[in-house]
Coordinates of C-alpha atoms in Angstrom, one line a residue:
Chain A
M13 CA -28.3 -15.6 -53.9
L14 CA -25.5 -18.2 -54.0
F15 CA -23.4 -15.9 -51.8
F16 CA -26.2 -15.7 -49.1
T17 CA -26.7 -19.4 -49.3
Q18 CA -23.0 -20.0 -48.7
C19 CA -22.9 -17.5 -45.8
F20 CA -25.9 -19.2 -44.2
G21 CA -24.2 -22.6 -44.6
A22 CA -21.0 -21.2 -43.0
V23 CA -22.9 -19.9 -40.0
L24 CA -24.6 -23.3 -39.6
D25 CA -21.2 -25.0 -39.8
L26 CA -19.9 -22.7 -37.1
L27 CA -22.9 -23.3 -34.9
H28 CA -22.5 -27.1 -35.4
F29 CA -18.7 -26.8 -34.6
R30 CA -19.4 -24.8 -31.5
F31 CA -22.0 -27.3 -30.3
H32 CA -19.7 -30.2 -30.6
H33 CA -16.6 -28.6 -29.2
C34 CA -17.8 -26.4 -26.4
Q35 CA -16.0 -27.7 -23.3
A36 CA -18.6 -26.6 -20.7
K37 CA -21.6 -28.7 -19.8
R38 CA -24.7 -27.4 -21.4
V39 CA -28.3 -27.5 -20.4
F40 CA -31.1 -26.8 -22.8
S41 CA -34.8 -27.7 -23.1
S42 CA -36.3 -29.7 -25.9
A43 CA -40.0 -30.6 -26.1
G44 CA -40.5 -29.6 -22.5
Q45 CA -37.7 -31.9 -21.2
L46 CA -34.4 -30.6 -19.7
I47 CA -31.5 -31.9 -21.6
C48 CA -28.0 -31.8 -20.1
V49 CA -25.0 -32.4 -22.4
V50 CA -22.3 -34.0 -20.4
N51 CA -18.7 -34.2 -21.6
P52 CA -16.5 -37.0 -20.2
T53 CA -14.1 -36.5 -17.3
Q54 CA -11.1 -38.6 -18.1
N55 CA -8.5 -40.4 -16.2
L56 CA -5.1 -38.7 -16.2
K57 CA -3.6 -41.8 -17.9
N58 CA -5.5 -41.0 -21.0
G59 CA -3.9 -37.6 -21.1
S60 CA -4.5 -34.5 -23.3
S61 CA -8.2 -34.3 -22.8
K62 CA -10.1 -31.1 -23.5
C63 CA -12.2 -32.0 -20.5
M64 CA -9.4 -33.0 -18.2
V65 CA -10.3 -33.0 -14.5
P66 CA -7.8 -31.4 -12.1
V67 CA -6.8 -34.3 -9.8
E68 CA -5.6 -33.4 -6.4
N69 CA -2.4 -35.1 -5.3
S70 CA -1.9 -36.8 -1.9
S71 CA -0.3 -33.7 -0.3
Q72 CA -3.5 -31.7 -1.2
R73 CA -5.6 -34.6 0.2
T74 CA -4.0 -34.4 3.6
N75 CA -4.8 -30.7 3.7
Q76 CA -8.6 -31.4 3.6
H77 CA -9.6 -29.9 6.9
L78 CA -12.6 -32.1 7.2
C79 CA -10.9 -35.5 6.6
H80 CA -10.7 -38.4 9.1
Q81 CA -12.4 -36.8 12.1
P82 CA -14.2 -39.4 14.2
V83 CA -17.8 -38.0 14.2
C84 CA -21.3 -39.4 14.2
D85 CA -23.2 -36.9 12.1
P86 CA -23.9 -38.5 8.7
Q87 CA -23.2 -35.1 7.0
L88 CA -19.7 -35.3 8.5
T89 CA -19.1 -38.9 7.4
S90 CA -16.0 -39.2 5.2
C91 CA -16.5 -40.1 1.5
T92 CA -14.5 -40.1 -1.6
C93 CA -15.1 -38.3 -4.9
P94 CA -17.1 -40.6 -7.2
L95 CA -14.9 -39.7 -10.2
Y96 CA -12.6 -42.5 -11.2
S97 CA -9.7 -40.0 -11.8
C98 CA -10.0 -38.1 -8.5
K99 CA -8.5 -39.1 -5.2
W100 CA -10.3 -36.4 -3.1
E101 CA -11.7 -37.4 0.2
G102 CA -14.0 -35.2 2.4
H103 CA -17.2 -35.0 4.3
L104 CA -20.6 -35.6 2.8
E105 CA -21.6 -32.0 3.4
V106 CA -18.8 -30.6 1.1
I107 CA -18.9 -33.1 -1.7
V108 CA -21.3 -30.9 -3.8
S109 CA -19.0 -27.9 -3.5
H110 CA -16.0 -30.1 -4.4
L111 CA -17.8 -31.4 -7.5
T112 CA -19.0 -27.9 -8.6
Q113 CA -15.8 -26.1 -7.8
T114 CA -13.1 -28.5 -8.6
H115 CA -14.8 -30.4 -11.5
T116 CA -17.0 -27.5 -12.6
I117 CA -20.0 -29.9 -12.6
N118 CA -23.4 -28.2 -13.0
V119 CA -26.2 -28.6 -10.5
L120 CA -29.4 -29.2 -12.4
H121 CA -32.9 -28.8 -10.9
G122 CA -36.1 -30.8 -11.6
T123 CA -37.1 -34.4 -11.3
E124 CA -36.9 -35.3 -15.0
I125 CA -33.9 -34.6 -17.2
V126 CA -32.1 -36.1 -20.2
F127 CA -28.4 -36.9 -19.6
L128 CA -26.6 -36.7 -23.0
A129 CA -23.2 -38.3 -22.7
T130 CA -20.8 -37.3 -25.5
D131 CA -17.7 -39.0 -26.9
M132 CA -18.7 -42.5 -25.9
H133 CA -15.9 -43.9 -28.0
L134 CA -13.2 -42.6 -25.7
P135 CA -11.0 -45.4 -24.1
A136 CA -11.9 -46.6 -20.6
P137 CA -11.7 -45.6 -17.8
V138 CA -13.7 -42.5 -18.2
D139 CA -16.6 -40.9 -16.3
W140 CA -19.6 -38.8 -17.2
I141 CA -21.3 -37.1 -14.2
I142 CA -23.9 -34.6 -13.2
T143 CA -25.3 -33.3 -9.9
H144 CA -29.0 -33.2 -9.7
S145 CA -31.0 -31.2 -7.1
C146 CA -34.6 -32.3 -6.5
L147 CA -37.0 -33.4 -3.7
G148 CA -34.9 -31.6 -1.1
H149 CA -31.7 -33.6 -1.8
H150 CA -28.7 -33.7 -4.2
F151 CA -28.2 -36.7 -6.4
L152 CA -25.3 -37.8 -8.6
L153 CA -25.7 -39.5 -12.0
V154 CA -22.5 -41.3 -12.7
L155 CA -21.9 -43.1 -16.0
R156 CA -18.6 -44.9 -16.1
K157 CA -16.9 -46.7 -19.0
Q158 CA -14.6 -49.4 -17.5
E159 CA -12.9 -52.6 -18.6
K160 CA -13.6 -55.1 -15.9
Y161 CA -12.1 -57.6 -18.3
Q162 CA -9.2 -56.2 -20.5
G163 CA -10.4 -55.4 -24.0
Y164 CA -14.0 -55.7 -23.0
P165 CA -15.3 -52.2 -22.1
Q166 CA -18.7 -51.8 -20.5
F167 CA -20.8 -48.8 -19.4
F168 CA -22.2 -48.6 -15.8
A169 CA -24.8 -46.0 -15.0
T170 CA -26.0 -45.4 -11.4
M171 CA -27.8 -42.7 -9.4
M172 CA -26.3 -41.9 -6.0
L173 CA -27.8 -39.9 -3.2
I174 CA -25.6 -37.4 -1.4
G175 CA -26.8 -38.8 1.9
T176 CA -26.9 -42.0 3.8
S177 CA -28.2 -45.4 2.7
A178 CA -31.2 -44.9 5.0
Q179 CA -32.1 -41.6 3.3
A180 CA -31.6 -43.2 -0.1
Q181 CA -34.4 -45.7 0.6
N182 CA -36.8 -42.8 0.4
F183 CA -36.3 -42.4 -3.3
N184 CA -36.6 -44.3 -6.6
Y185 CA -35.0 -43.5 -9.9
K186 CA -35.5 -44.6 -13.5
L187 CA -32.9 -44.6 -16.3
E188 CA -34.2 -45.1 -19.8
L189 CA -32.5 -45.6 -23.2
N190 CA -34.8 -45.3 -26.2
R191 CA -33.8 -45.6 -29.9
N192 CA -34.9 -47.4 -33.1
R193 CA -37.8 -49.3 -31.5
R194 CA -35.7 -50.5 -28.6
R195 CA -36.0 -49.4 -25.0
L196 CA -33.9 -50.4 -22.0
T197 CA -35.1 -49.3 -18.6
W198 CA -33.5 -49.6 -15.2
E199 CA -35.5 -48.7 -12.0
S200 CA -34.1 -48.9 -8.5
T201 CA -33.5 -47.0 -5.3
P202 CA -30.4 -44.8 -5.4
R203 CA -27.3 -45.9 -3.6
S204 CA -25.6 -43.7 -1.1
V205 CA -22.6 -41.8 -2.3
L206 CA -20.9 -43.3 0.8
D207 CA -20.8 -46.6 -1.1
C208 CA -18.1 -46.1 -3.7
V209 CA -18.9 -46.5 -7.4
D210 CA -16.7 -49.6 -7.6
S211 CA -18.8 -51.5 -5.1
V212 CA -22.0 -50.5 -6.9
I213 CA -20.4 -51.9 -10.2
T214 CA -19.2 -55.1 -8.5
D215 CA -22.7 -55.6 -7.0
G216 CA -24.2 -55.2 -10.5
D217 CA -26.7 -52.7 -8.8
C218 CA -26.7 -50.4 -11.8
L219 CA -27.6 -50.2 -15.5
I220 CA -24.9 -52.1 -17.4
L221 CA -24.3 -51.8 -21.1
N222 CA -22.0 -53.8 -23.2
A223 CA -20.2 -51.8 -25.9
S224 CA -22.5 -53.3 -28.6
V225 CA -25.6 -52.3 -26.6
A226 CA -24.3 -48.8 -26.0
K227 CA -23.6 -48.5 -29.8
L228 CA -27.2 -49.6 -30.6
F229 CA -28.6 -46.7 -28.4
S230 CA -26.0 -44.1 -29.4
D231 CA -26.4 -41.4 -32.0
N232 CA -23.2 -39.9 -33.4
G233 CA -21.2 -41.1 -30.4
S234 CA -23.6 -39.6 -27.9
L235 CA -25.8 -41.6 -25.5
A236 CA -29.1 -40.0 -24.2
I237 CA -30.3 -41.4 -20.9
G238 CA -33.7 -40.2 -19.6
I239 CA -33.7 -39.8 -15.8
V240 CA -36.7 -39.6 -13.5
I241 CA -36.4 -39.3 -9.7
T242 CA -39.4 -39.9 -7.5
A243 CA -40.0 -40.1 -3.7
S244 CA -40.9 -43.6 -2.8
K245 CA -44.3 -44.4 -1.3
L246 CA -42.6 -45.4 1.9
C247 CA -41.8 -41.8 2.8
A248 CA -43.4 -38.6 1.7
V249 CA -40.7 -36.1 0.8
E250 CA -41.5 -32.4 0.4
P251 CA -40.7 -31.4 -3.2
E252 CA -38.3 -28.6 -3.7
N253 CA -40.3 -26.8 -6.3
Chain B
M18 CA -50.3 -84.8 17.1
L19 CA -46.5 -84.6 16.8
F20 CA -46.6 -87.6 14.5
F21 CA -49.2 -85.9 12.2
T22 CA -47.1 -82.7 12.1
Q23 CA -44.0 -84.7 11.1
C24 CA -45.9 -86.6 8.4
F25 CA -47.3 -83.3 7.1
G26 CA -43.7 -81.8 7.1
A27 CA -42.4 -84.9 5.2
V28 CA -45.1 -84.5 2.6
L29 CA -44.2 -80.8 2.2
D30 CA -40.5 -81.7 1.8
L31 CA -41.4 -84.3 -0.8
L32 CA -43.5 -81.8 -2.8
H33 CA -40.7 -79.3 -2.5
F34 CA -38.1 -81.9 -3.7
R35 CA -40.4 -82.9 -6.6
F36 CA -40.8 -79.2 -7.6
H37 CA -37.1 -78.6 -7.8
H38 CA -36.1 -81.9 -9.4
C39 CA -38.8 -82.6 -11.9
Q40 CA -37.2 -82.8 -15.3
A41 CA -40.2 -81.8 -17.5
K42 CA -41.0 -78.2 -18.1
R43 CA -44.0 -77.1 -16.2
V44 CA -46.7 -74.5 -16.7
F45 CA -48.9 -73.2 -14.0
S46 CA -50.9 -70.1 -13.3
S47 CA -50.3 -67.6 -10.5
A48 CA -52.4 -64.5 -9.9
G49 CA -53.8 -64.7 -13.4
Q50 CA -50.4 -64.9 -15.0
L51 CA -49.1 -68.0 -16.9
I52 CA -45.8 -69.2 -15.4
C53 CA -43.6 -71.5 -17.3
V54 CA -40.8 -73.3 -15.4
V55 CA -37.9 -73.8 -17.9
N56 CA -35.1 -76.2 -17.1
P57 CA -31.8 -75.6 -18.8
T58 CA -30.7 -77.5 -22.0
Q59 CA -27.0 -78.0 -21.6
N60 CA -24.1 -78.4 -24.0
L61 CA -22.7 -82.0 -24.2
K62 CA -19.4 -80.8 -22.9
N63 CA -20.9 -80.2 -19.5
G64 CA -22.1 -83.8 -19.5
S65 CA -24.3 -85.8 -17.1
S66 CA -27.2 -83.4 -17.0
K67 CA -30.6 -84.5 -15.8
C68 CA -32.0 -82.2 -18.5
M69 CA -29.6 -83.3 -21.3
V70 CA -30.9 -82.5 -24.8
P71 CA -30.4 -85.2 -27.4
V72 CA -27.9 -83.6 -29.8
E73 CA -27.8 -84.9 -33.3
N74 CA -24.4 -85.5 -34.7
S75 CA -23.1 -84.5 -38.2
S76 CA -24.1 -87.8 -39.9
Q77 CA -27.7 -87.2 -38.7
R78 CA -27.5 -83.7 -40.0
T79 CA -26.7 -84.7 -43.5
N80 CA -29.8 -87.0 -43.5
Q81 CA -32.1 -84.1 -43.0
H82 CA -34.2 -84.3 -46.1
L83 CA -35.1 -80.6 -46.1
C84 CA -31.5 -79.2 -45.9
H85 CA -29.8 -77.1 -48.4
Q86 CA -32.5 -77.0 -51.1
P87 CA -32.3 -73.7 -53.1
V88 CA -35.9 -72.4 -52.7
C89 CA -37.5 -69.0 -52.4
D90 CA -40.5 -69.6 -50.1
P91 CA -39.6 -68.1 -46.7
Q92 CA -41.1 -71.1 -45.0
L93 CA -38.7 -73.3 -46.9
T94 CA -35.7 -71.1 -46.0
S95 CA -33.0 -73.1 -44.2
C96 CA -32.3 -72.3 -40.6
T97 CA -30.5 -73.8 -37.7
C98 CA -31.8 -74.9 -34.3
P99 CA -31.4 -72.0 -31.8
L100 CA -30.0 -74.3 -29.1
Y101 CA -26.3 -73.9 -28.6
S102 CA -25.9 -77.7 -28.2
C103 CA -27.8 -78.7 -31.3
K104 CA -26.4 -78.8 -34.8
W105 CA -29.8 -79.5 -36.5
E106 CA -30.5 -77.6 -39.8
G107 CA -33.9 -77.5 -41.5
H108 CA -36.6 -75.4 -43.0
L109 CA -38.5 -72.7 -41.1
E110 CA -41.8 -74.6 -41.4
V111 CA -40.4 -77.6 -39.5
I112 CA -38.4 -75.9 -36.7
V113 CA -41.4 -76.0 -34.3
S114 CA -41.8 -79.7 -34.7
H115 CA -38.1 -80.2 -34.3
L116 CA -38.1 -78.2 -31.0
T117 CA -41.2 -80.0 -29.6
Q118 CA -40.3 -83.5 -30.8
T119 CA -36.5 -83.6 -30.4
H120 CA -36.1 -81.2 -27.4
T121 CA -39.6 -81.8 -25.9
I122 CA -40.1 -78.1 -25.6
N123 CA -43.6 -77.0 -24.8
V124 CA -45.6 -74.6 -26.9
L125 CA -47.3 -72.1 -24.7
H126 CA -50.3 -69.9 -25.7
G127 CA -51.1 -66.3 -24.7
T128 CA -49.4 -63.0 -25.1
E129 CA -48.2 -62.7 -21.5
I130 CA -46.3 -65.3 -19.6
V131 CA -43.6 -65.6 -16.9
F132 CA -40.5 -67.5 -18.0
L133 CA -38.9 -69.0 -14.9
A134 CA -35.4 -70.2 -15.7
T135 CA -34.0 -72.7 -13.1
D136 CA -30.5 -73.7 -12.2
M137 CA -28.9 -70.4 -13.2
H138 CA -25.7 -71.4 -11.5
L139 CA -24.9 -74.1 -14.1
P140 CA -21.7 -73.5 -16.0
A141 CA -21.8 -71.8 -19.5
P142 CA -22.7 -72.6 -22.2
V143 CA -26.3 -73.4 -21.4
D144 CA -29.7 -72.5 -22.9
W145 CA -33.2 -72.1 -21.6
I146 CA -35.9 -72.0 -24.3
I147 CA -39.6 -72.0 -24.8
T148 CA -41.9 -71.8 -27.9
H149 CA -44.6 -69.3 -27.6
S150 CA -47.7 -69.3 -29.8
C151 CA -49.7 -66.0 -30.1
L152 CA -51.0 -63.4 -32.5
G153 CA -51.0 -66.0 -35.3
H154 CA -47.3 -66.8 -35.1
H155 CA -44.8 -68.9 -33.1
F156 CA -42.1 -67.1 -31.1
L157 CA -39.0 -68.5 -29.3
L158 CA -37.7 -67.1 -26.0
V159 CA -34.0 -68.0 -25.8
L160 CA -32.0 -67.3 -22.6
R161 CA -28.3 -68.2 -23.1
K162 CA -25.5 -68.3 -20.5
Q163 CA -22.3 -67.8 -22.3
E164 CA -18.7 -66.7 -21.7
K165 CA -17.8 -64.2 -24.4
Y166 CA -14.8 -63.6 -22.2
Q167 CA -13.4 -66.6 -20.4
G168 CA -14.3 -66.6 -16.7
Y169 CA -16.9 -63.9 -17.3
P170 CA -20.3 -65.5 -17.9
Q171 CA -23.2 -63.4 -19.0
F172 CA -26.9 -64.1 -19.7
F173 CA -28.4 -63.1 -23.1
A174 CA -32.2 -63.1 -23.5
T175 CA -33.9 -62.6 -26.8
M176 CA -37.3 -63.2 -28.5
M177 CA -37.2 -64.6 -32.0
L178 CA -40.0 -65.0 -34.5
I179 CA -40.3 -68.2 -36.4
G180 CA -40.7 -66.2 -39.6
T181 CA -38.8 -63.8 -41.7
S182 CA -37.2 -60.5 -40.6
A183 CA -40.0 -58.6 -42.4
Q184 CA -42.6 -60.5 -40.5
A185 CA -40.8 -59.8 -37.2
Q186 CA -41.2 -56.1 -37.8
N187 CA -44.9 -56.5 -37.1
F188 CA -44.4 -57.3 -33.4
N189 CA -42.9 -55.9 -30.2
Y190 CA -41.9 -57.7 -27.1
K191 CA -41.0 -56.8 -23.6
L192 CA -38.9 -58.7 -21.1
E193 CA -39.0 -57.6 -17.5
L194 CA -37.1 -58.6 -14.4
N195 CA -38.5 -57.4 -11.1
R196 CA -37.2 -58.0 -7.6
N197 CA -36.3 -56.1 -4.4
R198 CA -37.3 -52.7 -5.6
R199 CA -35.3 -53.1 -8.8
R200 CA -36.7 -53.5 -12.3
L201 CA -34.9 -54.0 -15.6
T202 CA -36.9 -53.9 -18.8
W203 CA -36.0 -54.6 -22.4
E204 CA -38.4 -53.7 -25.2
S205 CA -37.7 -54.4 -28.9
T206 CA -39.0 -56.0 -32.1
P207 CA -38.3 -59.7 -32.2
R208 CA -35.4 -61.0 -34.4
S209 CA -36.1 -63.6 -37.0
V210 CA -35.0 -67.1 -36.1
L211 CA -33.2 -67.0 -39.5
D212 CA -30.7 -64.8 -37.7
C213 CA -28.7 -67.1 -35.5
V214 CA -28.6 -66.4 -31.8
D215 CA -24.8 -65.8 -32.0
S216 CA -25.3 -62.8 -34.3
V217 CA -28.1 -61.4 -32.0
I218 CA -25.7 -61.6 -29.1
T219 CA -22.8 -60.1 -31.0
D220 CA -25.1 -57.2 -32.1
G221 CA -26.1 -56.6 -28.5
D222 CA -29.7 -56.7 -29.7
C223 CA -31.0 -58.5 -26.6
L224 CA -31.3 -58.2 -22.8
I225 CA -27.8 -58.8 -21.4
L226 CA -27.2 -59.5 -17.7
N227 CA -23.8 -59.8 -16.0
A228 CA -23.6 -62.6 -13.5
S229 CA -23.9 -60.1 -10.6
V230 CA -27.1 -58.6 -12.1
A231 CA -28.6 -62.0 -12.7
K232 CA -27.9 -62.8 -9.1
L233 CA -29.6 -59.6 -7.9
F234 CA -32.8 -60.7 -9.7
S235 CA -32.6 -64.4 -9.0
D236 CA -34.5 -66.2 -6.2
N237 CA -33.0 -69.6 -5.1
G238 CA -31.1 -70.0 -8.3
S239 CA -34.2 -69.3 -10.5
L240 CA -34.7 -66.2 -12.7
A241 CA -38.2 -65.0 -13.5
I242 CA -38.6 -63.1 -16.7
G243 CA -42.0 -61.5 -17.5
I244 CA -42.8 -61.6 -21.2
V245 CA -45.3 -59.6 -23.2
I246 CA -45.7 -59.8 -27.0
T247 CA -47.8 -57.3 -28.9
A248 CA -48.6 -56.5 -32.5
S249 CA -46.8 -53.3 -33.5
K250 CA -49.0 -50.3 -34.6
L251 CA -47.5 -50.5 -38.0
C252 CA -49.4 -53.7 -38.8
A253 CA -52.7 -54.9 -37.4
V254 CA -52.4 -58.6 -36.6
E255 CA -55.4 -60.7 -35.9
P256 CA -55.1 -62.0 -32.4
E257 CA -55.2 -65.7 -31.9
N258 CA -57.6 -65.7 -29.0

């Protein structure tokens, strides 16, 4: 009997180990809600990360066939990768394929998900990111840990539309943290991915958490952010599903 | 006709001037909601404020007849004035009279009010504060502008119960900022006024705004914070009205 109990314990330990060390992003459903486990994508400076993002160098950058062409189509407008550690530049229409292929970022579907960012203790700068497909568009949820003042890390969470600022006005999003009888909610219109994340942070147009607040809402070093995206009343958008 | 138009304009200007420069805290009702205009109470270091709070010095403090008596009744527990600029210490049961008499802070009634903090541009440290009576208890809403890192002012808003931590668990409160299609909401249980504001800020157990976020939600240098206080489901509290 003791042998079976020990075997069962060992299997549980293995499952627990696998859960915490799997490098890929994972999506599962709990109580009807889609939960996406998001590992951090770190800056090269921090080195030796299991989740290291391949960062293209400047010679690769100049080979981007879509860069710097003077065109008017919004889809052909040049933008940068929202990841802090990546210097990629390209057109709006190829940013999703860049994120999914180069950074192996999953595309999730549905208007409500839970974004579970792991390893919140990692030193800044570091990004957590997912691509989200709903209401006929692609959205990016970017969570960045950054030290605007040295020794004072903060977390900045924002939703960005892969589209223009005018298109972004047709949507609203809500980010919600909930733990131990505390709830913090941020509701806004998404920003266009054509605005860089730095400018969104400088504007304060995002959910901002001091390290102490992030700790209050974290559980075992992971932070769960509930996300809801809706079409604004100003414009009726055909839902995808 | 032109003369009358000019006279009317001058009267409007005077009213506008009086609204912005009146030193007393004002309470008025708009669309069924109680709005309390709260002027800042500044630190002595900032000097020459129209809203300067009389700050007692250390000799006054030692004359407080209720200080430092070893007693067990929570109402006779010693606490400090929540204002940054005031060194007063006394028992819980007299803190409301200290705030209303020494700092001429109004006591408002009702579970829902709008806290309108003026002159947000003033240099830190500075406090905005109201006393709020509802559900059979007194609460304090403290908004503090402080530089935890020099040159990086932040705003910290918290609700404190004039009571013990155990009593505070019987309530919930919500603070809400709402402007230009953005909404930021903080919901929590109040902290006891026996915890000092500094420890609440250090714990991150409050609504925290960077200067840029405060600017996004401000209108003409004033920040409106919607406040709702409710009895928690854990304990049925007899409403005051």
